mmCIF file of C-alpha atoms in Angstrom:
data_model
loop_
_atom_site.group_PDB
_atom_site.id
_atom_site.type_symbol
_atom_site.label_atom_id
_atom_site.label_comp_id
_atom_site.label_asym_id
_atom_site.label_seq_id
_atom_site.Cartn_x
_atom_site.Cartn_y
_atom_site.Cartn_z
ATOM 1 C CA MET A 114 7.341 -15.008 26.994
ATOM 2 C CA ILE A 115 8.489 -13.693 23.560
ATOM 3 C CA SER A 116 7.199 -10.829 21.791
ATOM 4 C CA MET A 117 8.193 -10.038 18.105
ATOM 5 C CA LEU A 118 7.016 -7.633 15.887
ATOM 6 C CA LEU A 119 6.638 -7.867 11.989
ATOM 7 C CA MET A 120 6.860 -5.124 8.833
ATOM 8 C CA SER A 121 7.533 -5.137 6.193
ATOM 9 C CA ASP A 122 7.228 -3.289 2.546
ATOM 10 C CA ILE A 123 7.637 0.258 3.582
ATOM 11 C CA HIS A 124 9.421 0.867 0.176
ATOM 12 C CA PHE A 125 11.173 4.630 1.356
ATOM 13 C CA GLY A 126 12.860 5.982 -1.733
ATOM 14 C CA SER A 127 10.181 4.384 -4.353
ATOM 15 C CA ASP A 128 9.935 6.035 -7.847
ATOM 16 C CA LYS A 129 6.293 4.934 -7.873
ATOM 17 C CA ALA A 130 5.552 6.516 -5.027
ATOM 18 C CA LEU A 131 1.511 7.965 -4.786
ATOM 19 C CA PRO A 132 0.859 11.520 -4.271
ATOM 20 C CA TYR A 133 0.646 12.659 -1.349
ATOM 21 C CA ILE A 134 2.820 9.819 -0.164
ATOM 22 C CA ASP A 135 5.754 10.425 -0.197
ATOM 23 C CA ASP A 136 8.670 9.483 2.167
ATOM 24 C CA SER A 137 7.875 12.320 4.776
ATOM 25 C CA VAL A 138 4.574 10.008 5.592
ATOM 26 C CA ARG A 139 6.536 6.821 5.498
ATOM 27 C CA PHE A 140 9.051 8.496 7.929
ATOM 28 C CA ALA A 141 5.904 10.006 10.360
ATOM 29 C CA THR A 142 4.550 5.968 9.772
ATOM 30 C CA PHE A 143 7.462 4.413 10.798
ATOM 31 C CA GLN A 144 8.556 6.587 14.028
ATOM 32 C CA LYS A 145 5.497 4.974 15.197
ATOM 33 C CA ILE A 146 6.053 1.744 14.190
ATOM 34 C CA CYS A 147 9.862 1.932 15.846
ATOM 35 C CA MET A 148 7.276 2.970 19.049
ATOM 36 C CA ILE A 149 5.644 0.067 18.836
ATOM 37 C CA ALA A 150 8.778 -1.633 18.704
ATOM 38 C CA ARG A 151 10.003 -0.492 21.894
ATOM 39 C CA GLN A 152 7.415 -2.673 23.414
ATOM 40 C CA HIS A 153 8.116 -6.216 22.043
ATOM 41 C CA SER A 154 11.408 -8.441 22.488
ATOM 42 C CA ILE A 155 11.992 -8.850 18.580
ATOM 43 C CA PHE A 156 11.746 -6.104 15.399
ATOM 44 C CA ILE A 157 11.407 -8.168 12.297
ATOM 45 C CA ILE A 158 11.337 -6.271 8.829
ATOM 46 C CA ALA A 159 11.053 -8.686 6.363
ATOM 47 C CA GLY A 160 12.245 -6.570 3.289
ATOM 48 C CA ASP A 161 11.772 -3.821 1.189
ATOM 49 C CA LEU A 162 12.581 -1.044 3.737
ATOM 50 C CA PHE A 163 14.492 0.663 0.921
ATOM 51 C CA GLU A 164 14.292 0.955 -2.774
ATOM 52 C CA GLY A 165 16.454 2.447 -5.016
ATOM 53 C CA ALA A 166 19.586 4.052 -4.088
ATOM 54 C CA ILE A 167 19.853 3.556 0.440
ATOM 55 C CA ALA A 168 22.876 5.925 0.838
ATOM 56 C CA HIS A 169 20.701 8.505 -0.902
ATOM 57 C CA ASN A 170 17.631 8.596 0.457
ATOM 58 C CA PRO A 171 16.985 11.742 2.354
ATOM 59 C CA TYR A 172 15.450 9.539 5.247
ATOM 60 C CA TYR A 173 18.517 7.515 5.710
ATOM 61 C CA SER A 174 20.240 8.631 8.447
ATOM 62 C CA SER A 175 17.102 9.207 10.245
ATOM 63 C CA ILE A 176 16.155 5.393 9.450
ATOM 64 C CA LYS A 177 19.722 4.550 10.991
ATOM 65 C CA GLU A 178 19.182 6.770 14.019
ATOM 66 C CA LEU A 179 15.748 5.294 15.087
ATOM 67 C CA LEU A 180 16.529 1.842 14.859
ATOM 68 C CA GLN A 181 20.013 1.944 16.707
ATOM 69 C CA SER A 182 17.844 3.667 19.198
ATOM 70 C CA LEU A 183 16.269 0.132 19.304
ATOM 71 C CA VAL A 184 19.028 -1.586 19.160
ATOM 72 C CA GLN A 185 20.680 0.460 22.260
ATOM 73 C CA GLU A 186 17.714 -0.433 24.180
ATOM 74 C CA GLY A 187 17.411 -3.756 24.055
ATOM 75 C CA VAL A 188 14.820 -4.713 21.024
ATOM 76 C CA LYS A 189 16.781 -7.438 18.659
ATOM 77 C CA ILE A 190 16.224 -6.276 15.400
ATOM 78 C CA ILE A 191 16.331 -8.816 12.460
ATOM 79 C CA TYR A 192 16.368 -7.580 9.035
ATOM 80 C CA ILE A 193 16.910 -8.958 6.037
ATOM 81 C CA PRO A 194 16.553 -6.656 2.469
ATOM 82 C CA GLY A 195 14.123 -7.746 -0.451
ATOM 83 C CA GLU A 196 14.401 -7.081 -3.991
ATOM 84 C CA ALA A 197 13.577 -3.535 -3.959
ATOM 85 C CA GLU A 198 17.100 -3.101 -2.128
ATOM 86 C CA LEU A 199 18.832 -5.856 -4.163
ATOM 87 C CA GLU A 200 17.866 -4.540 -7.357
ATOM 88 C CA ASP A 201 20.395 -1.845 -7.224
ATOM 89 C CA ASN A 202 24.652 -2.612 -7.121
ATOM 90 C CA SER A 203 25.205 -0.128 -4.603
ATOM 91 C CA ASN A 204 23.059 -0.865 -1.829
ATOM 92 C CA ILE A 205 25.385 -4.164 -1.404
ATOM 93 C CA ASP A 206 27.795 -2.358 1.407
ATOM 94 C CA ILE A 207 25.379 -0.457 2.346
ATOM 95 C CA ILE A 208 22.454 -3.184 3.933
ATOM 96 C CA HIS A 209 25.159 -4.180 6.577
ATOM 97 C CA GLU A 210 24.947 -0.531 7.554
ATOM 98 C CA ILE A 211 21.728 -0.584 8.618
ATOM 99 C CA PRO A 212 21.466 -0.987 12.665
ATOM 100 C CA SER A 213 20.284 -4.264 13.305
ATOM 101 C CA THR A 214 21.396 -7.093 15.773
ATOM 102 C CA VAL A 215 21.332 -9.354 12.639
ATOM 103 C CA THR A 216 21.317 -9.432 9.331
ATOM 104 C CA LEU A 217 20.242 -12.518 7.313
ATOM 105 C CA PHE A 218 22.374 -11.675 4.493
ATOM 106 C CA GLY A 219 25.565 -12.912 3.115
ATOM 107 C CA ARG A 220 26.007 -14.906 6.037
ATOM 108 C CA SER A 221 27.783 -18.609 5.666
ATOM 109 C CA ASN A 222 25.363 -19.794 8.412
ATOM 110 C CA ASN A 223 21.850 -19.824 7.716
ATOM 111 C CA TYR A 224 20.621 -19.021 10.909
ATOM 112 C CA TYR A 225 21.131 -16.858 14.017
ATOM 113 C CA ASN A 226 19.930 -17.839 17.721
ATOM 114 C CA LEU A 227 18.948 -15.050 20.067
ATOM 115 C CA VAL A 228 18.707 -15.901 23.864
ATOM 116 C CA LEU A 229 15.977 -14.165 25.806
ATOM 117 C CA ASP A 230 15.194 -14.672 29.492
ATOM 118 C CA LYS A 231 16.282 -18.152 29.063
ATOM 119 C CA GLU A 232 14.144 -18.377 25.514
ATOM 120 C CA ILE A 233 15.890 -19.586 22.668
ATOM 121 C CA VAL A 234 14.679 -17.958 18.990
ATOM 122 C CA TYR A 235 16.258 -19.108 15.969
ATOM 123 C CA CYS A 236 15.926 -17.204 13.225
ATOM 124 C CA TYR A 237 16.478 -18.561 9.425
ATOM 125 C CA GLY A 238 16.260 -16.315 6.172
ATOM 126 C CA GLY A 239 17.759 -14.340 3.739
ATOM 127 C CA ASP A 240 19.396 -15.400 0.738
ATOM 128 C CA SER A 241 19.440 -18.872 2.310
ATOM 129 C CA ASP A 242 17.447 -21.635 -0.016
ATOM 130 C CA ILE A 243 14.383 -21.687 1.826
ATOM 131 C CA ALA A 244 13.655 -25.490 1.238
ATOM 132 C CA SER A 245 16.718 -26.582 2.136
ATOM 133 C CA ILE A 246 16.526 -25.041 5.512
ATOM 134 C CA THR A 247 16.655 -27.661 8.960
ATOM 135 C CA LYS A 248 15.843 -26.900 12.193
ATOM 136 C CA ALA A 249 19.108 -26.591 14.468
ATOM 137 C CA SER A 250 18.098 -27.968 17.478
ATOM 138 C CA GLN A 251 14.684 -29.472 18.617
ATOM 139 C CA GLU A 252 14.538 -26.756 21.653
ATOM 140 C CA GLY A 253 13.376 -23.377 21.174
ATOM 141 C CA PHE A 254 11.240 -21.533 18.682
ATOM 142 C CA HIS A 255 12.125 -21.409 15.087
ATOM 143 C CA VAL A 256 11.090 -18.662 12.507
ATOM 144 C CA GLY A 257 11.888 -18.259 8.978
ATOM 145 C CA ILE A 258 12.374 -14.604 7.545
ATOM 146 C CA PHE A 259 11.687 -14.420 3.837
ATOM 147 C CA HIS A 260 10.781 -11.781 0.982
ATOM 148 C CA ILE A 261 9.262 -14.580 -0.703
ATOM 149 C CA ASP A 262 5.746 -14.695 -3.267
ATOM 150 C CA LEU A 263 4.001 -17.617 -1.902
ATOM 151 C CA GLU A 264 1.375 -18.831 -4.535
ATOM 152 C CA GLU A 265 -1.916 -20.663 -4.012
ATOM 153 C CA ASN A 266 -1.195 -23.810 -5.997
ATOM 154 C CA THR A 267 -0.567 -27.352 -5.705
ATOM 155 C CA HIS A 268 3.271 -28.030 -7.392
ATOM 156 C CA ASN A 269 6.271 -28.240 -5.416
ATOM 157 C CA THR A 270 8.604 -26.194 -7.949
ATOM 158 C CA VAL A 271 10.951 -23.678 -5.588
ATOM 159 C CA ASP A 272 13.154 -21.332 -6.676
ATOM 160 C CA SER A 273 14.403 -18.351 -4.462
ATOM 161 C CA HIS A 274 11.476 -16.534 -4.807
ATOM 162 C CA VAL A 275 8.562 -18.379 -4.878
ATOM 163 C CA ILE A 276 7.038 -21.052 -3.271
ATOM 164 C CA SER A 277 3.773 -23.040 -2.940
ATOM 165 C CA VAL A 278 1.212 -22.884 -0.164
ATOM 166 C CA LYS A 279 1.164 -26.916 0.349
ATOM 167 C CA LEU A 280 5.360 -26.250 0.073
ATOM 168 C CA LEU A 281 5.439 -23.954 2.997
ATOM 169 C CA LYS A 282 2.438 -26.670 5.176
ATOM 170 C CA SER A 283 5.314 -29.542 4.560
ATOM 171 C CA MET A 284 8.394 -27.121 5.743
ATOM 172 C CA PRO A 285 10.101 -27.682 9.356
ATOM 173 C CA LEU A 286 10.283 -24.222 10.724
ATOM 174 C CA ASP A 287 7.166 -22.613 13.401
ATOM 175 C CA PHE A 288 6.782 -20.024 11.647
ATOM 176 C CA TYR A 289 7.451 -18.053 8.864
ATOM 177 C CA ALA A 290 7.277 -14.120 9.257
ATOM 178 C CA LEU A 291 6.851 -13.338 4.911
ATOM 179 C CA GLY A 292 7.630 -10.359 2.855
ATOM 180 C CA HIS A 293 6.676 -9.104 -0.853
ATOM 181 C CA HIS A 294 3.015 -9.316 -0.770
ATOM 182 C CA HIS A 295 1.880 -5.866 0.487
ATOM 183 C CA ASN A 296 -1.468 -7.082 1.860
ATOM 184 C CA PHE A 297 -2.393 -8.778 5.431
ATOM 185 C CA SER A 298 -1.980 -12.462 4.713
ATOM 186 C CA MET A 299 -2.570 -15.138 7.330
ATOM 187 C CA TYR A 300 -1.510 -19.153 6.691
ATOM 188 C CA LYS A 301 -2.058 -22.464 8.679
ATOM 189 C CA TYR A 302 -1.880 -25.749 8.852
ATOM 190 C CA LYS A 303 -3.734 -28.471 11.771
ATOM 191 C CA ASN A 304 -5.654 -25.403 13.604
ATOM 192 C CA LYS A 305 -1.699 -23.800 13.637
ATOM 193 C CA ILE A 306 -0.666 -20.320 11.931
ATOM 194 C CA ILE A 307 2.311 -21.258 10.271
ATOM 195 C CA GLY A 308 3.088 -17.800 8.187
ATOM 196 C CA ALA A 309 1.526 -14.079 8.129
ATOM 197 C CA TYR A 310 2.595 -11.107 5.580
ATOM 198 C CA PRO A 311 2.100 -8.077 7.600
ATOM 199 C CA GLY A 312 1.716 -6.058 3.982
ATOM 200 C CA SER A 313 2.527 -2.234 3.005
ATOM 201 C CA PRO A 314 2.365 -0.046 6.777
ATOM 202 C CA GLU A 315 1.864 2.997 4.347
ATOM 203 C CA ALA A 316 0.094 2.154 1.348
ATOM 204 C CA VAL A 317 2.802 2.034 -2.304
ATOM 205 C CA ALA A 318 -0.347 1.729 -4.996
ATOM 206 C CA LEU A 319 -3.449 2.897 -5.691
ATOM 207 C CA ALA A 320 -4.930 -0.399 -4.502
ATOM 208 C CA GLU A 321 -3.492 -0.935 -1.037
ATOM 209 C CA THR A 322 -6.699 1.120 0.482
ATOM 210 C CA GLY A 323 -7.830 1.634 3.763
ATOM 211 C CA ASP A 324 -5.999 0.123 7.122
ATOM 212 C CA ARG A 325 -2.289 -1.351 6.632
ATOM 213 C CA TYR A 326 -0.832 -2.979 9.419
ATOM 214 C CA VAL A 327 2.340 -4.267 11.450
ATOM 215 C CA LEU A 328 2.060 -7.675 12.857
ATOM 216 C CA SER A 329 2.697 -7.936 17.054
ATOM 217 C CA ILE A 330 3.389 -11.544 16.995
ATOM 218 C CA THR A 331 3.050 -13.213 20.952
ATOM 219 C CA VAL A 332 5.434 -16.754 21.301
ATOM 220 C CA LEU A 333 4.287 -19.026 24.258
ATOM 221 C CA ASN A 334 5.520 -22.643 25.121
ATOM 222 C CA ASN A 335 7.360 -22.412 21.404
ATOM 223 C CA GLU A 336 4.160 -21.568 19.178
ATOM 224 C CA ILE A 337 1.688 -19.180 18.066
ATOM 225 C CA HIS A 338 0.209 -17.660 21.045
ATOM 226 C CA GLN A 339 -1.544 -14.785 19.574
ATOM 227 C CA ILE A 340 -0.896 -12.494 16.089
ATOM 228 C CA LYS A 341 -2.906 -9.282 16.547
ATOM 229 C CA ARG A 342 -2.798 -6.383 13.706
ATOM 230 C CA ILE A 343 -1.782 -2.883 14.337
ATOM 231 C CA THR A 344 -3.001 -0.152 12.582
ATOM 232 C CA VAL A 345 0.088 2.326 11.841
ATOM 233 C CA ASN A 346 -0.769 4.078 8.774
ATOM 234 C CA THR A 347 -0.464 8.196 8.412
ATOM 235 C CA LEU A 348 -2.066 8.270 5.206
ATOM 236 C CA ARG A 349 -5.166 5.596 4.286
ATOM 237 C CA ILE A 350 -6.401 5.231 0.499
ATOM 238 C CA GLU A 351 -10.202 5.125 0.118
ATOM 239 C CA SER A 352 -11.641 4.286 -2.718
ATOM 240 C CA LEU A 353 -15.220 5.574 -4.197
ATOM 241 C CA THR A 354 -16.677 5.263 -7.641
ATOM 242 C CA ILE A 355 -19.423 8.157 -8.381
ATOM 243 C CA GLN A 356 -22.089 6.858 -10.847
ATOM 244 C CA CYS A 357 -23.088 10.364 -12.199
ATOM 245 C CA ASN A 358 -26.233 9.653 -13.474
ATOM 246 C CA SER A 359 -27.635 8.785 -9.759
ATOM 247 C CA ILE A 360 -25.948 12.782 -8.442
ATOM 248 C CA LYS A 361 -29.542 15.508 -9.132
ATOM 249 C CA SER A 362 -27.677 18.436 -6.377
ATOM 250 C CA LYS A 363 -25.147 19.044 -4.771
ATOM 251 C CA ASP A 364 -26.835 18.110 -1.875
ATOM 252 C CA ASP A 365 -26.411 14.586 -3.326
ATOM 253 C CA LEU A 366 -22.762 15.076 -4.300
ATOM 254 C CA GLN A 367 -22.192 16.115 -0.272
ATOM 255 C CA ASN A 368 -23.354 13.586 1.012
ATOM 256 C CA LEU A 369 -21.528 11.083 -1.167
ATOM 257 C CA LEU A 370 -18.381 12.530 -0.120
ATOM 258 C CA LYS A 371 -18.831 13.724 3.321
ATOM 259 C CA PRO A 372 -17.051 10.262 5.232
ATOM 260 C CA TYR A 373 -14.289 10.709 3.276
ATOM 261 C CA ASN A 374 -13.970 14.248 4.026
ATOM 262 C CA LYS A 375 -11.385 13.715 6.601
ATOM 263 C CA PRO A 376 -7.073 14.924 7.002
ATOM 264 C CA SER A 377 -6.310 11.066 6.914
ATOM 265 C CA ILE A 378 -7.718 9.877 3.436
ATOM 266 C CA VAL A 379 -6.266 10.392 0.404
ATOM 267 C CA LEU A 380 -9.615 9.792 -1.873
ATOM 268 C CA HIS A 381 -9.027 7.656 -5.280
ATOM 269 C CA CYS A 382 -12.116 8.846 -6.845
ATOM 270 C CA THR A 383 -13.654 7.239 -10.306
ATOM 271 C CA LEU A 384 -16.434 8.641 -12.494
ATOM 272 C CA GLN A 385 -18.619 6.654 -14.382
ATOM 273 C CA GLY A 386 -21.590 7.337 -16.647
ATOM 274 C CA VAL A 387 -22.624 11.052 -17.626
ATOM 275 C CA ARG A 388 -22.112 14.019 -15.641
ATOM 276 C CA SER A 389 -24.063 17.256 -15.327
ATOM 277 C CA PHE A 390 -21.956 18.856 -12.314
ATOM 278 C CA ASP A 391 -18.202 20.119 -12.562
ATOM 279 C CA THR A 392 -15.148 17.621 -10.981
ATOM 280 C CA ASN A 393 -14.527 20.866 -9.008
ATOM 281 C CA HIS A 394 -17.196 20.361 -6.532
ATOM 282 C CA ILE A 395 -15.320 17.534 -5.341
ATOM 283 C CA MET A 396 -12.452 19.191 -4.891
ATOM 284 C CA ALA A 397 -14.553 21.873 -2.813
ATOM 285 C CA LEU A 398 -16.186 19.231 -1.098
ATOM 286 C CA CYS A 399 -12.878 16.941 -0.214
ATOM 287 C CA ASP A 400 -11.559 20.335 1.466
ATOM 288 C CA ARG A 401 -10.016 18.780 4.531
ATOM 289 C CA CYS A 402 -8.747 15.570 2.002
ATOM 290 C CA ALA A 403 -4.813 15.202 2.201
ATOM 291 C CA GLY A 404 -5.616 14.726 -1.373
ATOM 292 C CA VAL A 405 -7.592 13.635 -4.341
ATOM 293 C CA ILE A 406 -6.479 11.122 -7.336
ATOM 294 C CA PHE A 407 -9.576 11.472 -10.392
ATOM 295 C CA GLN A 408 -9.772 8.680 -12.664
ATOM 296 C CA ASP A 409 -12.580 10.027 -14.839
ATOM 297 C CA ASN A 410 -14.102 7.963 -17.312
ATOM 298 C CA SER A 411 -17.626 9.655 -17.125
ATOM 299 C CA LYS A 412 -19.230 11.887 -20.363
ATOM 300 C CA ILE A 413 -20.358 15.489 -20.031
ATOM 301 C CA SER A 414 -24.028 15.614 -20.193
ATOM 302 C CA GLY A 415 -25.534 17.730 -23.149
ATOM 303 C CA GLU A 416 -27.143 19.976 -21.067
ATOM 304 C CA PHE A 417 -24.102 20.619 -18.587
ATOM 305 C CA ILE A 418 -21.938 20.922 -21.781
ATOM 306 C CA CYS A 419 -24.727 24.091 -22.462
ATOM 307 C CA ALA A 420 -24.898 24.996 -19.199
ATOM 308 C CA MET A 421 -20.663 26.066 -19.222
ATOM 309 C CA TYR A 422 -21.186 27.964 -22.205
ATOM 310 C CA LYS A 423 -24.967 29.845 -22.635
ATOM 311 C CA ASP A 424 -24.015 33.072 -20.460
ATOM 312 C CA GLU A 425 -20.787 33.569 -22.595
ATOM 313 C CA LYS A 426 -21.507 36.635 -24.777
ATOM 314 C CA THR A 427 -20.150 35.398 -27.976
ATOM 315 C CA LEU A 428 -21.456 33.576 -30.947
ATOM 316 C CA LYS A 429 -20.940 30.503 -28.989
ATOM 317 C CA GLY A 430 -22.670 31.463 -25.908
ATOM 318 C CA TYR A 431 -26.043 32.007 -28.109
ATOM 319 C CA PHE A 432 -25.808 28.679 -29.745
ATOM 320 C CA PHE A 433 -25.447 26.503 -26.707
ATOM 321 C CA ALA A 434 -28.421 28.666 -25.200
ATOM 322 C CA GLU A 435 -30.369 27.599 -27.969
ATOM 323 C CA LEU A 436 -29.813 24.658 -27.478
ATOM 324 C CA GLN A 437 -30.667 24.743 -24.319
ATOM 325 C CA LYS A 438 -34.189 25.486 -25.315
ATOM 326 C CA ASN A 439 -34.577 22.659 -27.140
ATOM 327 C CA PHE A 440 -33.726 19.887 -24.245
ATOM 328 C CA ASP A 441 -36.975 19.135 -23.160
ATOM 329 C CA ASN A 442 -38.145 18.292 -27.514
ATOM 330 C CA VAL A 443 -34.927 16.391 -27.837
ATOM 331 C CA SER A 444 -33.448 12.899 -26.225
ATOM 332 C CA GLU A 445 -29.802 13.499 -24.580
ATOM 333 C CA ASP A 446 -28.410 10.646 -27.122
ATOM 334 C CA ILE A 447 -29.760 12.664 -30.061
ATOM 335 C CA MET A 448 -28.069 16.325 -27.966
ATOM 336 C CA MET A 449 -24.843 14.819 -27.402
ATOM 337 C CA ASP A 450 -24.956 13.729 -31.333
ATOM 338 C CA ILE A 451 -25.447 17.200 -32.159
ATOM 339 C CA ILE A 452 -22.903 18.963 -29.883
ATOM 340 C CA ASN A 453 -20.176 16.299 -31.192
ATOM 341 C CA ASP A 454 -21.002 16.655 -35.108
ATOM 342 C CA ILE A 455 -20.454 20.688 -33.892
ATOM 343 C CA GLU A 456 -17.744 20.126 -32.155
ATOM 344 C CA ASN A 457 -15.851 17.886 -34.420
ATOM 345 C CA THR A 458 -16.835 20.779 -37.559
ATOM 346 C CA CYS A 459 -15.799 23.594 -35.625
ATOM 347 C CA SER A 460 -12.676 21.734 -34.555
ATOM 348 C CA THR A 461 -11.455 21.145 -38.417
ATOM 349 C CA TYR A 462 -12.755 24.243 -40.162
ATOM 350 C CA LYS A 463 -9.857 25.788 -41.706
ATOM 351 C CA GLY A 464 -11.682 29.255 -42.879
ATOM 352 C CA ASP A 465 -12.731 32.365 -42.316
ATOM 353 C CA LEU A 466 -16.155 32.742 -40.212
#
């Protein structure tokens, strides 16, 4: 039996890094992944381990040490670069310095075979043309490792970065370990698993919410026996949309936010509707979160505006205190029109009061 661990797209050094999820968080996740890799025969890294100039990344040496330790312990590491590594020309030589059993990039031979306890695994990929690959032998288990875009369409057009699902199902290898898509996906054909994306193990964009995975793959008798998702992310993004009209009290807000107030969560909070509370209340109720990212699409209610200013010992405070007294007699929409008209007038008035 052969065990493989598949990861991709952790993106050390991303200049699009999310707030709160930086390279220190990614490194904590990568350490966890390497611990899991010790329990497997093969560790496959299917691209976008790094982004930007690899040698300048502050975690480069530490990542190398972790991978070198795995190699010395007998774990076979198969690594391919993705487009994030290859877009910086300074990385081309550095790629081959990343510790691995084989780096499938810039090789004249498009495959590499591993012998594990009398079982043979043939690994294909890197910058090879995926459409031209054929099995090197009829024996063993044949896995293609590619950082490509797989699309749900029917045409057979192929370039080095995009193939169709239909074409994948007609290709000869036993399994395709894929990187590029940041969400888990698995593909079957005739009741056999033929390919999978593990997705990003730590979020790279706001849409990458919830659990993030690596894949533990078991091969028995040269066929996929089992694929298991292993949750590895140190922080998780959770998305919450608050319909502000429905919030009538601080208790309503607290009950809504309580499930998200955890140290492992970065909360992406979107505010919709008419808001009658201060956003600082959300920050106070999420004091245990790793962070809160706001997207405020709400409009502040007239009543809330009055409440903000009515206690000021100024003409403005007196005005809003008097305005608040009329809320029961004037509709919210009309009151907001009055407030907006006054604010616009005050902002454009240039004379002396």
